[in-house]
mmCIF file of C-alpha atoms in Angstrom:
data_model
loop_
_atom_site.group_PDB
_atom_site.id
_atom_site.type_symbol
_atom_site.label_atom_id
_atom_site.label_comp_id
_atom_site.label_asym_id
_atom_site.label_seq_id
_atom_site.Cartn_x
_atom_site.Cartn_y
_atom_site.Cartn_z
ATOM 1 C CA MET A 1 -8.259 92.878 -15.443
ATOM 2 C CA ASP A 2 -11.108 95.345 -14.991
ATOM 3 C CA ASP A 3 -12.449 94.522 -18.451
ATOM 4 C CA ARG A 4 -12.425 90.746 -17.931
ATOM 5 C CA TYR A 5 -16.220 90.431 -17.984
ATOM 6 C CA SER A 6 -16.903 93.542 -20.091
ATOM 7 C CA ARG A 7 -18.453 91.660 -23.018
ATOM 8 C CA GLN A 8 -20.670 89.716 -20.628
ATOM 9 C CA THR A 9 -21.833 92.811 -18.744
ATOM 10 C CA LEU A 10 -22.636 94.514 -22.046
ATOM 11 C CA PHE A 11 -25.276 91.835 -22.548
ATOM 12 C CA PRO A 12 -28.370 93.645 -21.212
ATOM 13 C CA HIS A 13 -29.860 90.612 -19.470
ATOM 14 C CA ILE A 14 -26.751 90.312 -17.287
ATOM 15 C CA GLY A 15 -25.207 93.777 -16.928
ATOM 16 C CA ILE A 16 -23.154 94.951 -13.960
ATOM 17 C CA GLU A 17 -25.802 93.895 -11.449
ATOM 18 C CA GLY A 18 -26.082 90.415 -12.925
ATOM 19 C CA GLN A 19 -22.324 89.988 -12.914
ATOM 20 C CA GLU A 20 -22.225 90.823 -9.212
ATOM 21 C CA LYS A 21 -24.828 88.139 -8.598
ATOM 22 C CA ILE A 22 -22.867 85.601 -10.657
ATOM 23 C CA ARG A 23 -19.711 86.122 -8.613
ATOM 24 C CA THR A 24 -21.552 85.318 -5.358
ATOM 25 C CA LYS A 25 -23.140 82.054 -6.536
ATOM 26 C CA HIS A 26 -22.182 78.409 -5.984
ATOM 27 C CA VAL A 27 -22.670 75.768 -8.704
ATOM 28 C CA LEU A 28 -22.493 72.032 -8.025
ATOM 29 C CA MET A 29 -21.362 69.947 -11.012
ATOM 30 C CA ILE A 30 -22.014 66.201 -10.849
ATOM 31 C CA GLY A 31 -19.658 64.635 -13.377
ATOM 32 C CA ALA A 32 -16.504 65.974 -15.007
ATOM 33 C CA GLY A 33 -16.705 64.230 -18.369
ATOM 34 C CA ALA A 34 -17.825 65.752 -21.661
ATOM 35 C CA LEU A 35 -20.749 67.818 -20.344
ATOM 36 C CA GLY A 36 -19.030 68.574 -17.049
ATOM 37 C CA SER A 37 -15.779 69.854 -18.480
ATOM 38 C CA GLY A 38 -17.537 72.081 -21.017
ATOM 39 C CA ASN A 39 -19.990 73.560 -18.525
ATOM 40 C CA ALA A 40 -17.224 74.024 -15.967
ATOM 41 C CA GLU A 41 -15.087 76.013 -18.389
ATOM 42 C CA ILE A 42 -17.940 78.286 -19.485
ATOM 43 C CA LEU A 43 -18.978 79.048 -15.905
ATOM 44 C CA THR A 44 -15.407 79.551 -14.716
ATOM 45 C CA ARG A 45 -14.785 82.007 -17.538
ATOM 46 C CA ALA A 46 -18.096 83.693 -16.642
ATOM 47 C CA GLY A 47 -16.749 84.419 -13.143
ATOM 48 C CA ILE A 48 -18.976 82.407 -10.803
ATOM 49 C CA GLY A 49 -18.075 82.512 -7.133
ATOM 50 C CA LYS A 50 -17.604 78.817 -6.432
ATOM 51 C CA LEU A 51 -17.684 75.623 -8.454
ATOM 52 C CA THR A 52 -17.771 72.203 -6.809
ATOM 53 C CA ILE A 53 -16.924 69.342 -9.178
ATOM 54 C CA VAL A 54 -17.777 65.754 -8.211
ATOM 55 C CA ASP A 55 -16.406 62.846 -10.238
ATOM 56 C CA ARG A 56 -15.215 59.302 -9.507
ATOM 57 C CA ASP A 57 -13.254 58.612 -12.714
ATOM 58 C CA TYR A 58 -9.797 59.357 -14.134
ATOM 59 C CA VAL A 59 -8.737 60.692 -17.533
ATOM 60 C CA GLU A 60 -8.383 58.146 -20.367
ATOM 61 C CA ALA A 61 -7.292 58.544 -23.986
ATOM 62 C CA SER A 62 -10.848 57.996 -25.276
ATOM 63 C CA ASN A 63 -11.954 61.097 -23.346
ATOM 64 C CA LEU A 64 -9.807 63.536 -25.341
ATOM 65 C CA GLN A 65 -12.074 63.546 -28.404
ATOM 66 C CA ARG A 66 -14.807 65.481 -26.576
ATOM 67 C CA GLN A 67 -13.769 66.336 -22.992
ATOM 68 C CA GLN A 68 -12.220 69.726 -23.547
ATOM 69 C CA LEU A 69 -10.334 70.349 -20.292
ATOM 70 C CA TYR A 70 -7.981 67.379 -20.544
ATOM 71 C CA THR A 71 -4.648 66.690 -22.220
ATOM 72 C CA GLU A 72 -2.441 63.764 -23.146
ATOM 73 C CA GLU A 73 -0.371 64.544 -20.044
ATOM 74 C CA ASP A 74 -3.450 63.982 -17.881
ATOM 75 C CA VAL A 75 -3.959 60.597 -19.564
ATOM 76 C CA GLU A 76 -0.345 59.612 -18.986
ATOM 77 C CA ALA A 77 -0.575 60.581 -15.317
ATOM 78 C CA LYS A 78 -3.992 58.919 -14.924
ATOM 79 C CA LEU A 79 -5.180 62.030 -13.097
ATOM 80 C CA PRO A 80 -8.667 61.965 -11.569
ATOM 81 C CA LYS A 81 -10.941 64.062 -13.753
ATOM 82 C CA ALA A 82 -12.009 66.328 -10.894
ATOM 83 C CA ALA A 83 -8.380 67.100 -10.005
ATOM 84 C CA ALA A 84 -7.295 67.624 -13.625
ATOM 85 C CA ALA A 85 -10.308 69.868 -14.243
ATOM 86 C CA ALA A 86 -9.661 71.948 -11.122
ATOM 87 C CA LYS A 87 -6.020 72.499 -12.115
ATOM 88 C CA ARG A 88 -6.971 73.678 -15.600
ATOM 89 C CA LEU A 89 -9.848 75.848 -14.403
ATOM 90 C CA GLN A 90 -7.728 77.641 -11.807
ATOM 91 C CA ALA A 91 -5.280 78.499 -14.588
ATOM 92 C CA ILE A 92 -8.185 79.961 -16.572
ATOM 93 C CA ASN A 93 -9.644 82.052 -13.733
ATOM 94 C CA SER A 94 -7.907 82.241 -10.365
ATOM 95 C CA GLU A 95 -10.758 84.337 -8.967
ATOM 96 C CA VAL A 96 -13.139 81.369 -8.927
ATOM 97 C CA GLN A 97 -13.071 79.011 -5.950
ATOM 98 C CA ILE A 98 -12.789 75.473 -7.364
ATOM 99 C CA HIS A 99 -13.522 72.516 -5.084
ATOM 100 C CA ALA A 100 -12.649 69.096 -6.538
ATOM 101 C CA VAL A 101 -14.337 66.094 -4.915
ATOM 102 C CA ILE A 102 -13.039 62.726 -6.098
ATOM 103 C CA THR A 103 -15.843 60.395 -5.094
ATOM 104 C CA ASP A 104 -18.918 58.523 -6.232
ATOM 105 C CA ALA A 105 -22.018 60.713 -5.903
ATOM 106 C CA THR A 106 -24.155 58.825 -3.384
ATOM 107 C CA PRO A 107 -27.221 60.147 -1.532
ATOM 108 C CA GLU A 108 -25.141 60.494 1.639
ATOM 109 C CA LYS A 109 -22.420 62.466 -0.168
ATOM 110 C CA MET A 110 -24.981 64.646 -1.910
ATOM 111 C CA GLU A 111 -26.583 65.653 1.377
ATOM 112 C CA ASP A 112 -23.241 67.128 2.444
ATOM 113 C CA LEU A 113 -22.443 68.736 -0.908
ATOM 114 C CA VAL A 114 -25.674 70.659 -1.554
ATOM 115 C CA GLU A 115 -25.330 73.048 1.374
ATOM 116 C CA GLY A 116 -25.156 76.607 0.049
ATOM 117 C CA VAL A 117 -25.547 75.513 -3.596
ATOM 118 C CA ASP A 118 -27.596 77.706 -5.969
ATOM 119 C CA VAL A 119 -27.931 75.311 -8.911
ATOM 120 C CA ILE A 120 -26.925 71.730 -9.759
ATOM 121 C CA ILE A 121 -25.727 70.636 -13.205
ATOM 122 C CA ASP A 122 -26.252 67.050 -14.300
ATOM 123 C CA ALA A 123 -23.127 65.998 -16.203
ATOM 124 C CA THR A 124 -23.405 62.318 -15.368
ATOM 125 C CA ASP A 125 -23.445 59.242 -17.560
ATOM 126 C CA ASN A 126 -26.067 57.122 -15.835
ATOM 127 C CA PHE A 127 -29.767 57.165 -15.070
ATOM 128 C CA GLU A 128 -29.457 56.215 -11.396
ATOM 129 C CA THR A 129 -27.410 59.287 -10.485
ATOM 130 C CA ARG A 130 -29.698 61.587 -12.451
ATOM 131 C CA MET A 131 -32.732 60.421 -10.514
ATOM 132 C CA MET A 132 -30.836 60.888 -7.258
ATOM 133 C CA ILE A 133 -29.995 64.465 -8.335
ATOM 134 C CA ASN A 134 -33.673 64.980 -9.103
ATOM 135 C CA ASP A 135 -34.723 63.907 -5.610
ATOM 136 C CA ILE A 136 -32.001 65.846 -3.779
ATOM 137 C CA SER A 137 -33.019 68.906 -5.803
ATOM 138 C CA GLN A 138 -36.650 68.565 -4.723
ATOM 139 C CA LYS A 139 -35.756 67.871 -1.101
ATOM 140 C CA HIS A 140 -33.545 70.960 -0.782
ATOM 141 C CA GLN A 141 -35.407 73.189 -3.275
ATOM 142 C CA ILE A 142 -32.381 73.661 -5.546
ATOM 143 C CA PRO A 143 -32.836 74.067 -9.326
ATOM 144 C CA TRP A 144 -31.018 71.588 -11.555
ATOM 145 C CA ILE A 145 -30.314 71.212 -15.266
ATOM 146 C CA TYR A 146 -30.622 67.791 -16.884
ATOM 147 C CA GLY A 147 -28.521 67.040 -19.949
ATOM 148 C CA GLY A 148 -27.786 63.938 -21.966
ATOM 149 C CA CYS A 149 -26.274 63.039 -25.324
ATOM 150 C CA VAL A 150 -25.331 59.998 -27.393
ATOM 151 C CA GLY A 151 -24.388 59.719 -31.038
ATOM 152 C CA SER A 152 -25.582 62.961 -32.643
ATOM 153 C CA PHE A 153 -28.589 63.208 -30.328
ATOM 154 C CA GLY A 154 -28.919 65.421 -27.256
ATOM 155 C CA MET A 155 -31.518 66.699 -24.811
ATOM 156 C CA SER A 156 -31.897 69.067 -21.881
ATOM 157 C CA LEU A 157 -34.466 70.013 -19.256
ATOM 158 C CA THR A 158 -34.497 72.670 -16.540
ATOM 159 C CA VAL A 159 -36.138 71.623 -13.267
ATOM 160 C CA ILE A 160 -37.254 74.312 -10.830
ATOM 161 C CA PRO A 161 -38.657 72.775 -7.607
ATOM 162 C CA GLY A 162 -42.172 73.944 -6.876
ATOM 163 C CA LYS A 163 -42.689 75.326 -10.380
ATOM 164 C CA THR A 164 -41.879 72.778 -13.087
ATOM 165 C CA PRO A 165 -42.414 69.033 -13.408
ATOM 166 C CA CYS A 166 -39.458 67.048 -12.131
ATOM 167 C CA LEU A 167 -37.687 64.322 -14.063
ATOM 168 C CA ASN A 168 -39.643 61.622 -12.242
ATOM 169 C CA CYS A 169 -42.908 63.214 -13.437
ATOM 170 C CA LEU A 170 -41.759 62.892 -17.034
ATOM 171 C CA LEU A 171 -40.507 59.317 -17.066
ATOM 172 C CA LYS A 172 -43.613 58.053 -18.874
ATOM 173 C CA THR A 173 -43.474 60.639 -21.657
ATOM 174 C CA ILE A 174 -39.816 61.436 -22.366
ATOM 175 C CA PRO A 175 -37.289 58.897 -23.728
ATOM 176 C CA ILE A 176 -34.378 59.574 -21.383
ATOM 177 C CA GLN A 177 -32.978 56.043 -21.269
ATOM 178 C CA GLY A 178 -31.210 54.048 -23.961
ATOM 179 C CA MET A 179 -27.726 53.757 -25.402
ATOM 180 C CA THR A 180 -24.632 55.231 -23.800
ATOM 181 C CA CYS A 181 -21.671 56.785 -25.624
ATOM 182 C CA ASP A 182 -19.829 53.499 -25.066
ATOM 183 C CA THR A 183 -22.459 51.576 -27.006
ATOM 184 C CA GLY A 184 -23.723 54.209 -29.454
ATOM 185 C CA GLY A 185 -20.688 56.432 -29.820
ATOM 186 C CA ILE A 186 -20.819 60.229 -29.708
ATOM 187 C CA ILE A 187 -19.709 63.240 -31.717
ATOM 188 C CA ALA A 188 -18.360 66.356 -30.041
ATOM 189 C CA PRO A 189 -20.814 68.834 -31.664
ATOM 190 C CA ALA A 190 -23.715 67.063 -29.926
ATOM 191 C CA VAL A 191 -21.892 67.479 -26.605
ATOM 192 C CA GLN A 192 -21.292 71.178 -27.246
ATOM 193 C CA MET A 193 -24.957 71.727 -28.125
ATOM 194 C CA VAL A 194 -26.132 70.245 -24.828
ATOM 195 C CA ILE A 195 -23.488 72.231 -22.934
ATOM 196 C CA SER A 196 -24.774 75.443 -24.526
ATOM 197 C CA HIS A 197 -28.340 74.697 -23.449
ATOM 198 C CA GLN A 198 -27.273 73.812 -19.910
ATOM 199 C CA SER A 199 -24.885 76.685 -19.273
ATOM 200 C CA ALA A 200 -27.311 79.249 -20.675
ATOM 201 C CA GLU A 201 -29.966 78.040 -18.240
ATOM 202 C CA VAL A 202 -27.488 78.185 -15.365
ATOM 203 C CA LEU A 203 -26.602 81.806 -16.167
ATOM 204 C CA LYS A 204 -30.312 82.736 -16.228
ATOM 205 C CA ILE A 205 -30.737 81.199 -12.785
ATOM 206 C CA LEU A 206 -27.585 82.794 -11.375
ATOM 207 C CA VAL A 207 -28.700 86.296 -12.420
ATOM 208 C CA GLU A 208 -32.228 85.425 -11.188
ATOM 209 C CA ASP A 209 -33.933 86.099 -14.534
ATOM 210 C CA TRP A 210 -36.634 83.542 -13.792
ATOM 211 C CA ASP A 211 -38.931 84.652 -16.614
ATOM 212 C CA ALA A 212 -36.235 83.686 -19.121
ATOM 213 C CA VAL A 213 -35.742 80.155 -17.765
ATOM 214 C CA ARG A 214 -36.783 77.565 -20.331
ATOM 215 C CA THR A 215 -39.870 75.563 -19.364
ATOM 216 C CA SER A 216 -39.735 73.038 -22.201
ATOM 217 C CA PHE A 217 -37.886 69.790 -22.840
ATOM 218 C CA VAL A 218 -35.565 70.249 -25.815
ATOM 219 C CA SER A 219 -34.047 67.510 -27.963
ATOM 220 C CA PHE A 220 -32.149 67.484 -31.208
ATOM 221 C CA ASP A 221 -30.305 65.287 -33.677
ATOM 222 C CA LEU A 222 -27.537 67.235 -35.393
ATOM 223 C CA TRP A 223 -26.871 64.553 -37.998
ATOM 224 C CA ARG A 224 -30.507 64.350 -39.066
ATOM 225 C CA ASN A 225 -31.032 68.132 -38.777
ATOM 226 C CA GLN A 226 -33.867 67.743 -36.283
ATOM 227 C CA TYR A 227 -34.736 69.998 -33.335
ATOM 228 C CA SER A 228 -37.785 69.862 -31.090
ATOM 229 C CA SER A 229 -39.067 71.666 -28.026
ATOM 230 C CA MET A 230 -41.839 70.037 -25.996
ATOM 231 C CA LYS A 231 -43.888 71.926 -23.419
ATOM 232 C CA VAL A 232 -44.063 69.867 -20.239
ATOM 233 C CA SER A 233 -45.925 72.070 -17.748
ATOM 234 C CA LYS A 234 -49.032 69.853 -17.873
ATOM 235 C CA ALA A 235 -46.927 66.801 -17.006
ATOM 236 C CA LYS A 236 -46.486 67.928 -13.386
ATOM 237 C CA ASP A 237 -47.920 65.097 -11.305
ATOM 238 C CA SER A 238 -49.385 65.792 -7.857
ATOM 239 C CA GLY A 239 -48.889 62.104 -7.061
ATOM 240 C CA CYS A 240 -45.199 62.102 -7.999
ATOM 241 C CA LEU A 241 -43.119 60.558 -5.222
ATOM 242 C CA SER A 242 -40.278 63.004 -5.893
ATOM 243 C CA CYS A 243 -42.105 66.345 -6.064
ATOM 244 C CA GLY A 244 -45.811 65.624 -5.384
ATOM 245 C CA GLU A 245 -48.020 66.235 -2.391
ATOM 246 C CA ASN A 246 -46.868 63.120 -0.538
ATOM 247 C CA ARG A 247 -43.277 62.930 -1.671
ATOM 248 C CA THR A 248 -40.955 60.242 -0.331
ATOM 249 C CA TYR A 249 -37.825 60.908 -2.460
ATOM 250 C CA PRO A 250 -37.560 57.274 -3.599
ATOM 251 C CA TYR A 251 -34.199 57.685 -5.336
ATOM 252 C CA LEU A 252 -32.536 58.726 -2.086
ATOM 253 C CA ASP A 253 -33.537 55.374 -0.616
ATOM 254 C CA SER A 254 -30.708 52.851 -0.669
ATOM 255 C CA GLU A 255 -33.250 50.125 -1.456
ATOM 256 C CA ASN A 256 -33.769 51.713 -4.864
ATOM 257 C CA MET A 257 -30.063 51.989 -5.644
ATOM 258 C CA MET A 258 -28.080 49.567 -7.728
ATOM 259 C CA LYS A 259 -26.646 46.779 -5.549
ATOM 260 C CA SER A 260 -23.028 45.674 -5.890
ATOM 261 C CA THR A 261 -21.397 42.828 -3.977
ATOM 262 C CA VAL A 262 -17.943 41.256 -4.018
ATOM 263 C CA LEU A 263 -18.416 37.499 -4.396
ATOM 264 C CA CYS A 264 -16.696 35.528 -1.670
ATOM 265 C CA GLY A 265 -13.457 33.859 -2.759
ATOM 266 C CA ARG A 266 -13.639 35.271 -6.296
ATOM 267 C CA ASP A 267 -12.153 38.290 -8.065
ATOM 268 C CA THR A 268 -15.689 39.209 -9.108
ATOM 269 C CA VAL A 269 -18.346 41.802 -8.352
ATOM 270 C CA GLN A 270 -22.054 41.140 -8.830
ATOM 271 C CA ILE A 271 -24.209 44.075 -9.910
ATOM 272 C CA ARG A 272 -27.951 43.897 -9.436
ATOM 273 C CA PRO A 273 -30.253 46.712 -10.611
ATOM 274 C CA PRO A 274 -32.816 47.883 -8.048
ATOM 275 C CA HIS A 275 -35.697 46.638 -10.179
ATOM 276 C CA GLN A 276 -35.648 43.631 -12.485
ATOM 277 C CA HIS A 277 -35.936 44.496 -16.163
ATOM 278 C CA ASP A 278 -35.475 42.270 -19.190
ATOM 279 C CA ILE A 279 -32.618 43.089 -21.548
ATOM 280 C CA HIS A 280 -32.814 42.231 -25.247
ATOM 281 C CA LEU A 281 -29.577 40.280 -25.409
ATOM 282 C CA GLY A 282 -29.538 40.070 -29.195
ATOM 283 C CA ASP A 283 -29.682 43.848 -29.675
ATOM 284 C CA LEU A 284 -27.066 44.432 -27.008
ATOM 285 C CA SER A 285 -24.781 41.802 -28.524
ATOM 286 C CA ARG A 286 -24.952 43.469 -31.951
ATOM 287 C CA GLN A 287 -24.215 46.921 -30.486
ATOM 288 C CA LEU A 288 -21.198 45.694 -28.537
ATOM 289 C CA LYS A 289 -19.787 43.663 -31.432
ATOM 290 C CA ALA A 290 -20.062 46.737 -33.663
ATOM 291 C CA LEU A 291 -17.864 48.547 -31.141
ATOM 292 C CA GLY A 292 -15.211 45.869 -31.322
ATOM 293 C CA TYR A 293 -15.969 43.891 -28.172
ATOM 294 C CA SER A 294 -15.626 40.117 -28.212
ATOM 295 C CA VAL A 295 -19.099 38.857 -27.305
ATOM 296 C CA LYS A 296 -20.345 35.331 -26.803
ATOM 297 C CA GLY A 297 -23.782 34.366 -25.617
ATOM 298 C CA ASN A 298 -26.755 32.092 -25.327
ATOM 299 C CA PRO A 299 -30.464 32.693 -24.679
ATOM 300 C CA TYR A 300 -29.725 33.399 -21.011
ATOM 301 C CA LEU A 301 -26.622 35.616 -20.916
ATOM 302 C CA LEU A 302 -23.863 37.465 -22.758
ATOM 303 C CA SER A 303 -20.143 37.245 -21.990
ATOM 304 C CA ILE A 304 -18.156 40.353 -23.004
ATOM 305 C CA GLU A 305 -14.368 40.358 -23.030
ATOM 306 C CA MET A 306 -12.774 43.658 -22.013
ATOM 307 C CA GLU A 307 -9.121 44.640 -21.618
ATOM 308 C CA GLU A 308 -8.810 43.610 -17.978
ATOM 309 C CA GLN A 309 -12.286 42.387 -17.062
ATOM 310 C CA ARG A 310 -14.916 40.022 -18.372
ATOM 311 C CA LEU A 311 -18.528 41.086 -18.029
ATOM 312 C CA VAL A 312 -21.356 38.550 -17.921
ATOM 313 C CA ILE A 313 -24.827 40.060 -18.351
ATOM 314 C CA PHE A 314 -27.976 38.106 -17.597
ATOM 315 C CA LYS A 315 -31.342 38.688 -19.232
ATOM 316 C CA ASP A 316 -32.800 40.212 -16.040
ATOM 317 C CA GLY A 317 -30.138 42.944 -15.929
ATOM 318 C CA ARG A 318 -27.912 41.292 -13.332
ATOM 319 C CA ALA A 319 -24.210 41.200 -14.174
ATOM 320 C CA LEU A 320 -20.962 39.663 -12.989
ATOM 321 C CA ILE A 321 -17.795 41.710 -13.517
ATOM 322 C CA HIS A 322 -14.847 39.336 -13.364
ATOM 323 C CA GLY A 323 -11.323 40.639 -12.787
ATOM 324 C CA THR A 324 -12.008 43.221 -10.078
ATOM 325 C CA LYS A 325 -13.044 43.545 -6.449
ATOM 326 C CA ASP A 326 -13.506 47.307 -6.742
ATOM 327 C CA LEU A 327 -17.228 48.025 -6.326
ATOM 328 C CA THR A 328 -16.965 51.538 -7.775
ATOM 329 C CA GLN A 329 -15.076 50.348 -10.840
ATOM 330 C CA ALA A 330 -17.528 47.497 -11.412
ATOM 331 C CA LYS A 331 -20.501 49.806 -11.112
ATOM 332 C CA ALA A 332 -18.937 52.261 -13.579
ATOM 333 C CA ILE A 333 -18.334 49.461 -16.117
ATOM 334 C CA TYR A 334 -21.947 48.318 -15.796
ATOM 335 C CA GLN A 335 -23.367 51.819 -16.233
ATOM 336 C CA ARG A 336 -21.046 52.564 -19.134
ATOM 337 C CA LEU A 337 -22.299 49.620 -21.159
ATOM 338 C CA LEU A 338 -25.932 49.440 -20.066
ATOM 339 C CA GLY A 339 -26.779 53.026 -19.127
#
């Protein structure tokens, strides 16, 4: 298939030389959901050298609306997303080395996975992991592409260590927290828009066209026909603990990670966020009820009935997940509903 990449090499900013660079590069994908599966397919079809996919979850029916690599057969088999993605991607392009890692992305795991990586793609569904990616990127001087979407809204940012502000620098100015797709829903076009922004940035980095790399924070709302691009170069903070002059990489510190504990003698896991923050229980209750959850509450807590678990959320962000002793599962449930 000598002409496999012919349309890509005809693009003057890639060409034959750029294609040769692409096929020698290693991309690390954290998350194999909506953003992960879309980015993975684009980059596999583009002919990258190696793709490592990290994901802790398995394929469910609700994924099929927007997670393009998966099928009903994957749902029936309850295949881990990383494994199902790798199988499909190898069928698309057998030349690409696909490495599926079925695990939770922790700081310890990330230290092992970043060796030899040229760029990291954020395809996660929670804030904690994104900030860990940000710190590991700064520590090892590896570019990464942030992406997020919910409802019809999406956003993306390219972080180049040593050149651009990092995500921690921008926390005070950019609204990157809020609803998740489990509480606010999501439409597939918003996913595809974020994927396009992310994968385009990755290709620029892989061919080393640094002048073309976007230096602004982009956000959009497809339903409201809004698009914005915010310059962020002045937001770089010399005092930032992730990328500043006296950096400490706070999000690689286990003390700043979400704490989960199996309660003795009970089929229950307690989740405690690293820093106390008040939750508006009334707003959360209305969001969850609108999604069909059975929610009861009082001024101090909410009790949410799920298919196999019951989640009790306290005003300070602490939660009890009843019906499981699996720390990873409990943590995923918490992040899915609270972000």
